[in-house]
Structures are given as structure tokens and as C-alpha cells.
Short mmCIF file of C-alpha atoms in Angstrom, two decimals:
data_model
loop_
_atom_site.label_atom_id
_atom_site.label_comp_id
_atom_site.label_asym_id
_atom_site.label_seq_id
_atom_site.Cartn_x
_atom_site.Cartn_y
_atom_site.Cartn_z
CA UNK A 585 83.27 90.01 125.57
CA UNK A 586 86.77 91.33 125.30
CA UNK A 587 89.72 89.12 124.53
CA UNK A 588 92.65 89.11 126.95
CA UNK A 589 95.99 88.89 125.16
CA UNK A 590 99.26 88.22 126.92
CA UNK A 591 101.54 91.03 125.84
CA UNK A 592 105.18 90.11 126.03
CA UNK A 593 107.72 92.84 126.42
CA UNK A 594 108.96 92.38 122.91
CA UNK A 595 108.95 94.91 120.09
CA UNK A 596 107.87 92.40 117.49
CA UNK A 597 104.95 91.19 119.63
CA UNK A 598 103.82 94.72 120.37
CA UNK A 599 104.08 95.59 116.69
CA UNK A 600 101.94 92.59 115.69
CA UNK A 601 99.27 93.48 118.23
CA UNK A 602 99.31 97.13 117.22
CA UNK A 603 99.01 96.23 113.54
CA UNK A 604 96.15 93.90 114.34
CA UNK A 605 94.31 96.66 116.19
CA UNK A 606 94.80 99.03 113.25
CA UNK A 607 93.45 96.47 110.79
CA UNK A 608 90.47 95.74 113.05
CA UNK A 609 89.76 99.45 113.45
CA UNK A 610 89.94 100.00 109.68
CA UNK A 611 87.49 97.16 109.05
CA UNK A 612 85.14 98.50 111.73
CA UNK A 613 85.25 101.98 110.17
CA UNK A 614 84.27 100.53 106.78
CA UNK A 615 81.46 98.52 108.40
CA UNK A 616 80.25 101.59 110.27
CA UNK A 617 80.17 103.84 107.21
CA UNK A 618 78.45 101.29 105.00
CA UNK A 619 76.05 100.17 107.73
CA UNK A 620 75.18 103.63 109.02
CA UNK A 621 74.53 105.28 105.66
CA UNK A 622 73.05 102.14 104.10
CA UNK A 623 70.57 101.28 106.86
CA UNK A 624 69.94 104.96 107.61
CA UNK A 625 69.09 105.71 103.99
CA UNK A 626 66.68 102.73 103.82
CA UNK A 627 64.87 103.99 106.93
CA UNK A 628 64.82 107.57 105.62
CA UNK A 629 63.54 106.64 102.16
CA UNK A 630 60.77 104.49 103.61
CA UNK A 631 59.61 107.34 105.87
CA UNK A 632 60.15 110.09 103.29
CA UNK A 633 58.39 108.56 100.27
CA UNK A 634 54.77 107.34 100.64
CA UNK A 635 55.21 105.07 97.61
CA UNK A 636 57.67 102.93 99.58
CA UNK A 637 55.36 102.35 102.54
CA UNK A 638 54.15 98.96 101.43
CA UNK A 639 54.14 95.96 103.76
CA UNK A 640 57.37 94.31 102.52
CA UNK A 641 59.15 97.68 102.44
CA UNK A 642 58.10 98.41 106.03
CA UNK A 643 59.52 95.03 107.03
CA UNK A 644 62.76 95.83 105.23
CA UNK A 645 62.90 99.17 107.10
CA UNK A 646 62.34 97.28 110.37
CA UNK A 647 65.23 95.01 109.40
CA UNK A 648 67.39 98.11 108.90
CA UNK A 649 66.44 99.43 112.35
CA UNK A 650 67.60 96.17 113.93
CA UNK A 651 70.89 96.35 112.03
CA UNK A 652 71.40 99.95 113.15
CA UNK A 653 71.55 98.75 116.75
CA UNK A 654 74.71 96.79 116.00
CA UNK A 655 76.15 99.59 113.85
CA UNK A 656 75.78 102.23 116.58
CA UNK A 657 76.11 100.36 119.86
CA UNK A 658 78.66 97.70 118.84
CA UNK A 659 80.70 98.85 115.85
CA UNK A 660 80.86 102.52 116.82
CA UNK A 661 81.72 101.71 120.44
CA UNK A 662 84.52 99.41 119.21
CA UNK A 663 85.92 102.23 117.05
CA UNK A 664 85.85 104.61 120.01
CA UNK A 665 87.53 101.97 122.15
CA UNK A 666 90.41 101.75 119.70
CA UNK A 667 90.95 105.50 120.07
CA UNK A 668 90.02 105.90 123.75
CA UNK A 669 90.78 102.69 125.63
CA UNK A 670 88.69 103.72 128.66
CA UNK A 671 85.49 104.47 126.72
CA UNK A 672 83.94 101.14 127.72
CA UNK A 673 84.29 102.05 131.40
CA UNK A 674 81.55 104.63 130.84
CA UNK A 675 79.00 101.84 130.39
CA UNK A 676 77.80 99.97 133.44
CA UNK A 677 77.34 96.26 132.73
CA UNK A 678 78.97 96.69 129.33
CA UNK A 679 79.21 92.95 128.60
CA UNK A 680 75.52 92.28 129.22
CA UNK A 681 74.52 95.33 127.20
CA UNK A 682 76.62 94.43 124.13
CA UNK A 683 75.50 90.79 124.15
CA UNK A 684 71.89 91.95 124.56
CA UNK A 685 72.18 94.35 121.60
CA UNK A 686 73.78 91.70 119.39
CA UNK A 687 71.09 89.16 120.18
CA UNK A 688 68.26 91.72 119.87
CA UNK A 689 69.53 92.58 116.39
CA UNK A 690 69.68 88.88 115.54
CA UNK A 691 66.18 88.29 116.89
CA UNK A 692 64.65 91.25 115.06
CA UNK A 693 66.42 90.28 111.84
CA UNK A 694 65.42 86.63 111.84
CA UNK A 695 61.80 87.32 112.86
CA UNK A 696 61.51 90.08 110.24
CA UNK A 697 62.89 87.80 107.53
CA UNK A 698 60.45 85.13 108.66
CA UNK A 699 57.58 87.62 108.35
CA UNK A 700 58.83 88.61 104.89
CA UNK A 701 58.95 84.96 103.84
CA UNK A 702 55.38 84.43 105.04
CA UNK A 703 54.33 87.64 103.25
CA UNK A 704 55.82 86.45 99.97
CA UNK A 705 54.14 83.05 100.32
CA UNK A 706 50.69 84.55 101.07
CA UNK A 707 51.12 86.95 98.15
CA UNK A 708 51.53 84.00 95.80
CA UNK A 709 49.14 81.52 97.40
CA UNK A 710 46.36 83.79 98.73
CA UNK A 711 46.64 87.15 96.96
CA UNK A 712 43.11 88.36 97.71
CA UNK A 713 43.26 87.36 101.36
CA UNK A 714 46.67 88.98 101.67
CA UNK A 715 45.54 92.31 100.20
CA UNK A 716 42.52 92.35 102.48
CA UNK A 717 44.14 91.65 105.84
CA UNK A 718 47.90 92.15 105.61
CA UNK A 719 47.93 95.93 106.00
CA UNK A 720 45.98 95.71 109.25
CA UNK A 721 48.48 93.20 110.64
CA UNK A 722 51.71 94.89 109.50
CA UNK A 723 52.04 97.28 112.46
CA UNK A 724 51.12 94.56 114.93
CA UNK A 725 53.66 92.25 113.31
CA UNK A 726 56.47 94.76 113.84
CA UNK A 727 55.33 95.28 117.43
CA UNK A 728 55.25 91.51 118.02
CA UNK A 729 58.75 91.11 116.56
CA UNK A 730 60.30 93.63 118.94
CA UNK A 731 58.26 92.47 121.95
CA UNK A 732 59.19 88.83 121.39
CA UNK A 733 62.88 89.65 121.01
CA UNK A 734 62.99 91.79 124.16
CA UNK A 735 61.03 89.29 126.29
CA UNK A 736 63.13 86.31 125.20
CA UNK A 737 66.48 88.09 125.61
CA UNK A 738 65.87 90.22 128.71
CA UNK A 739 67.16 87.49 131.11
CA UNK A 740 70.65 88.10 129.70
CA UNK A 741 71.04 90.93 132.21
CA UNK A 742 70.49 88.36 134.97
CA UNK A 743 72.40 85.40 133.57
CA UNK A 744 75.61 87.08 132.35
CA UNK A 745 78.25 87.74 134.99
CA UNK A 746 79.89 91.12 134.59
CA UNK A 747 83.15 89.96 136.16
CA UNK A 748 83.68 87.11 133.70
CA UNK A 749 81.73 88.70 130.84
CA UNK A 750 80.06 85.36 130.21
CA UNK A 751 77.12 83.22 131.29
CA UNK A 752 77.29 81.63 134.72
CA UNK A 753 78.16 77.94 134.79
CA UNK A 754 74.74 76.56 135.63
CA UNK A 755 72.40 74.02 134.07
CA UNK A 756 69.47 76.45 133.88
CA UNK A 757 71.61 78.92 131.93
CA UNK A 758 72.60 76.17 129.50
CA UNK A 759 68.92 75.41 128.93
CA UNK A 760 68.30 79.12 128.36
CA UNK A 761 71.05 79.26 125.72
CA UNK A 762 69.58 76.28 123.90
CA UNK A 763 66.14 77.94 123.98
CA UNK A 764 67.62 81.11 122.46
CA UNK A 765 69.25 79.15 119.64
CA UNK A 766 66.06 77.21 118.96
CA UNK A 767 63.62 80.15 119.13
CA UNK A 768 65.76 82.76 117.35
CA UNK A 769 67.61 80.66 114.78
CA UNK A 770 66.58 77.06 114.18
CA UNK A 771 62.78 77.44 114.26
CA UNK A 772 62.66 80.66 112.14
CA UNK A 773 65.10 79.12 109.64
CA UNK A 774 62.85 76.09 109.24
CA UNK A 775 59.78 78.32 108.79
CA UNK A 776 61.56 80.41 106.14
CA UNK A 777 62.66 77.33 104.23
CA UNK A 778 59.14 75.86 104.35
CA UNK A 779 57.62 79.15 103.13
CA UNK A 780 59.92 79.31 100.13
CA UNK A 781 59.42 75.63 99.28
CA UNK A 782 55.64 76.08 99.39
CA UNK A 783 55.91 79.28 97.37
CA UNK A 784 57.96 77.49 94.71
CA UNK A 785 55.32 74.73 94.54
CA UNK A 786 52.54 77.32 94.16
CA UNK A 787 54.41 79.07 91.34
CA UNK A 788 54.96 75.78 89.53
CA UNK A 789 51.30 74.81 90.00
CA UNK A 790 49.93 78.16 88.83
CA UNK A 791 52.37 78.69 85.96
CA UNK A 792 50.27 76.92 83.26
CA UNK A 793 47.19 78.96 84.24
CA UNK A 794 49.04 82.26 84.66
CA UNK A 795 47.97 84.78 82.02
CA UNK A 796 49.26 88.32 82.17
CA UNK A 797 47.93 90.25 79.21
CA UNK A 798 48.86 93.81 80.12
CA UNK A 799 52.32 95.27 80.19
CA UNK A 800 51.69 96.57 83.71
CA UNK A 801 50.74 93.08 84.88
CA UNK A 802 53.97 91.59 83.55
CA UNK A 803 55.96 94.37 85.18
CA UNK A 804 54.20 93.82 88.49
CA UNK A 805 54.88 90.10 88.32
CA UNK A 806 58.57 90.71 87.68
CA UNK A 807 58.74 93.05 90.68
CA UNK A 808 57.15 90.44 92.91
CA UNK A 809 59.60 87.77 91.80
CA UNK A 810 62.51 90.20 92.22
CA UNK A 811 61.38 91.00 95.76
CA UNK A 812 61.12 87.29 96.57
CA UNK A 813 64.67 86.85 95.26
CA UNK A 814 65.94 89.80 97.35
CA UNK A 815 64.39 88.34 100.50
CA UNK A 816 65.84 84.91 99.67
CA UNK A 817 69.35 86.36 99.29
CA UNK A 818 68.95 88.21 102.61
CA UNK A 819 67.84 84.97 104.28
CA UNK A 820 70.78 82.98 102.93
CA UNK A 821 73.18 85.75 103.97
CA UNK A 822 71.70 85.86 107.46
CA UNK A 823 71.95 82.10 107.94
CA UNK A 824 75.56 81.98 106.70
CA UNK A 825 76.63 84.94 108.85
CA UNK A 826 74.77 83.89 112.00
CA UNK A 827 75.66 80.18 112.00
CA UNK A 828 79.20 80.72 113.43
CA UNK A 829 77.80 82.83 116.28
CA UNK A 830 75.13 80.33 117.33
CA UNK A 831 77.54 77.41 116.89
CA UNK A 832 80.02 79.21 119.12
CA UNK A 833 77.22 79.91 121.61
CA UNK A 834 76.28 76.23 121.90
CA UNK A 835 79.74 74.68 121.81
CA UNK A 836 81.06 77.10 124.43
CA UNK A 837 78.44 75.85 126.93
CA UNK A 838 79.82 72.31 126.67
CA UNK A 839 83.49 73.31 126.76
CA UNK A 840 84.60 72.95 130.41
CA UNK A 841 88.08 74.35 129.77
CA UNK A 842 86.74 77.36 127.81
CA UNK A 843 89.19 76.58 125.03
CA UNK A 844 86.63 77.44 122.38
CA UNK A 845 85.55 80.67 124.09
CA UNK A 846 89.12 81.91 124.49
CA UNK A 847 90.10 81.12 120.90
CA UNK A 848 90.98 84.52 119.44
CA UNK A 849 90.42 83.50 115.82
CA UNK A 850 86.95 82.07 116.48
CA UNK A 851 85.92 85.16 118.46
CA UNK A 852 87.12 87.52 115.75
CA UNK A 853 85.54 85.44 112.97
CA UNK A 854 82.04 85.20 114.48
CA UNK A 855 82.01 88.89 115.47
CA UNK A 856 83.17 89.86 111.98
CA UNK A 857 80.36 87.83 110.41
CA UNK A 858 77.76 89.48 112.66
CA UNK A 859 79.03 92.96 111.75
CA UNK A 860 79.04 92.05 108.06
CA UNK A 861 75.45 90.80 108.30
CA UNK A 862 74.38 94.13 109.84
CA UNK A 863 75.82 96.10 106.91
CA UNK A 864 75.22 93.96 103.83
CA UNK A 865 71.39 94.05 103.59
CA UNK A 866 71.20 97.66 102.26
CA UNK A 867 73.89 96.81 99.70
CA UNK A 868 71.83 93.85 98.47
CA UNK A 869 68.71 96.00 98.35
CA UNK A 870 70.27 98.85 96.36
CA UNK A 871 72.00 96.49 93.94
CA UNK A 872 68.82 94.55 93.11
CA UNK A 873 66.00 97.06 93.61
CA UNK A 874 65.70 99.68 90.89
CA UNK A 875 63.00 101.51 92.90
CA UNK A 876 65.14 102.02 95.99
CA UNK A 877 68.17 102.81 93.86
CA UNK A 878 66.26 105.48 91.93
CA UNK A 879 64.96 107.12 95.12
CA UNK A 880 68.45 107.08 96.61
CA UNK A 881 70.01 108.72 93.55
CA UNK A 882 67.25 111.34 93.43
CA UNK A 883 67.76 112.25 97.10
CA UNK A 884 71.54 112.45 96.66
CA UNK A 885 71.05 114.79 93.69
CA UNK A 886 68.70 116.95 95.75
CA UNK A 887 71.31 117.22 98.51
CA UNK A 888 74.18 118.00 96.12
CA UNK A 889 72.32 120.24 93.65
CA UNK A 890 69.13 121.52 95.32
CA UNK A 891 68.48 124.33 92.80
CA UNK A 892 68.92 122.14 89.76
CA UNK A 893 66.74 119.40 91.25
CA UNK A 894 64.02 121.92 92.13
CA UNK A 895 64.11 123.30 88.58
CA UNK A 896 63.81 119.79 87.18
CA UNK A 897 60.81 119.00 89.39
CA UNK A 898 59.03 122.22 88.29
CA UNK A 899 59.67 121.50 84.62
CA UNK A 900 58.52 117.91 84.96
CA UNK A 901 55.00 118.73 86.15
CA UNK A 902 52.39 116.73 84.21
CA UNK A 903 50.09 118.42 81.78
CA UNK A 904 46.39 118.93 82.49
CA UNK A 905 45.47 116.06 80.17
CA UNK A 906 47.89 113.69 81.91
CA UNK A 907 46.62 114.77 85.31
CA UNK A 908 42.98 114.15 84.33
CA UNK A 909 43.82 110.70 82.94
CA UNK A 910 45.58 109.76 86.16
CA UNK A 911 42.56 110.82 88.20
CA UNK A 912 40.29 108.74 85.96
CA UNK A 913 42.50 105.66 86.36
CA UNK A 914 42.91 106.04 90.12
CA UNK A 915 40.02 103.75 91.22
CA UNK A 916 41.20 100.96 88.97
CA UNK A 917 44.78 101.18 90.26
CA UNK A 918 43.67 101.31 93.90
CA UNK A 919 42.13 97.84 93.59
CA UNK A 920 45.20 96.08 92.24
CA UNK A 921 48.08 98.22 93.42
CA UNK A 922 50.78 96.78 95.61
CA UNK A 923 53.91 98.89 95.81
CA UNK A 924 56.97 96.67 96.10
CA UNK A 925 60.68 97.17 95.60
#
């Protein structure tokens, strides 16, 4: 999906194009660093710490895996292309592959956010049912998300022409594009909005009867509401960042002169929004989640000062009395515990 620019033999024109490439490369480097270390740290912390392996946290880690596809296979390849112009020639069917990766990331992201929205709604509306069955379905949900995305988007390798780097001009391909937009954007967006509207109604209905006597109960309730707010911000960010891409995808199919497709500003804008969406979720998570932020800081301290961190861990071992009290309280906590961000 490269843009073809007419380069005039003029110093000023060449300078403008060269400056534009430098600015684009600088932005891509920032996106790569933030996206790679942000999404990578979320995945690492979820795997490394058992306390973060709750259902919503596993979904957030799955969201980070989808974003890493764009960070590695799109942003990094673009950076290498700025340095080595022939790097894209290494890939066979480069256009189909890049479009497939972008749409896979979009599909995984939107389906994961939809699952998170449903998880937050069931937590509020049916807490007992959710605690009983959700853990059994979490792995299958992640599997279904990836399987659905791959099955729906696999025809891209057939429909996209490598010579033109775009979909073939055919009615069936237009129908396929509309199906992609409906299945991977419009329908999930409607489901997410409905889930949050129903969740808001449940919170309003249960508020007069809600009694949280213990300090731990109030803290748990605040964490649940904070997680719902984090997911809501991620959803709004996704919709805002993905709307230009899907709008461009639809309008370009009904543009016989390809004026919209060949518009350099529109191409740069929608690609920039997709890259931003693949890097911003970890930033939102670390800014709003004290749990993830604490684990991140602790792991950074371990990497920078391993001896000091090891000494602190040894000195912070609980006493025998504290250990016995924790063992005594374990059955009670196992019944009501839900680890969230």
C-alpha cells in the first residue's frame, strides 16, 4: 500500500520529500519504542505474575499481542524501509501480508474489547454466574477471537492484487469489504455500546441496595469500576482511531477514479491513527492501573538494581504470625477473590 510520488528534478521538491520521510521515520521510531516496550511489558507481566492472570487481564494481554503484530510487522518494516529501500522486496506478496496483519490486529482488538465489555457487564449483572463459568470460557474465548479473525480475513490473499496493491475491481470483492466492515467494526461497536448501557442501568438499579461494609469490599468495588473505565477509554480510543481506516476502506470501493485512495494526506492520516491505536493501550493501562504500574516499577528496579531488590525481598518476608493468619484467611478469600487491574 505504498504511495507513488512524482519526484520532480528540483532541489526544493527533493528536500520536501526527504524532510517528510525523516519526520515519518521519527514518528514510526517513537511508535515502535512505545508500542514494543509497552505491549511487550503487558504480556510479560501477565505471564510472569500469577496475580495478574485474571480473566480481564488475560484479555488485555491478548489485546497487547494483537497490537504487537502491527508494531513488529508494520511499523518496524516501515522503519527498515526508510533505511534500506529494498527491504520490502524480501517479502513475497508484501501488500497482501501488510493489509492482512493490519486487519488481523483490528479484528483481534475489536473482538477482545467486545469480550471485555461483556465480561464487565456479566460481572455487574450476574456476578455469581460469572465467577462460576467465566474462567472455563476464557481460553476458548481467546481461541475463538483469533480463529474468527483469521477465517474472516484469510480471503485477502486471494482478493488483493499484488501488482496494484489493492482489491480487484469486482462486485464480489466489494461485498467482501462491506462484510469486513460490518463484522469487525460496526457489529462489535454496537455490542460494546449495548453492554455499557446495560451495565450503567444495572449499576443505577443496584446502587440503593448496594452495601459494602468492609474496607476490602469498597476497595474491590473501586477496582472494578476503574477497570470498567479503562476498558471504556480503550473502546473509545479504538473507535476514534479505526473509523478513518474503515471509512477509507468503504469510500475507496465506490470511487471509480481512485481519487480517495491516491490522496496522500488521507493515506498518511489513517495509517497514523492505526499505528497510534496499536501503541496507546499500554499507556492508558499504566496511567490508570496502580497494580500494573506497581509491577512494572518493581520489575524495572529488579533489572536495574538486582542486588538491592533481592535484599529488599529477603527483608520483607512476613513473620510467622502473619503467615499463619494468611493461611487461615485463605479459604474465605478464595470464594470472593477476583484479581483485577
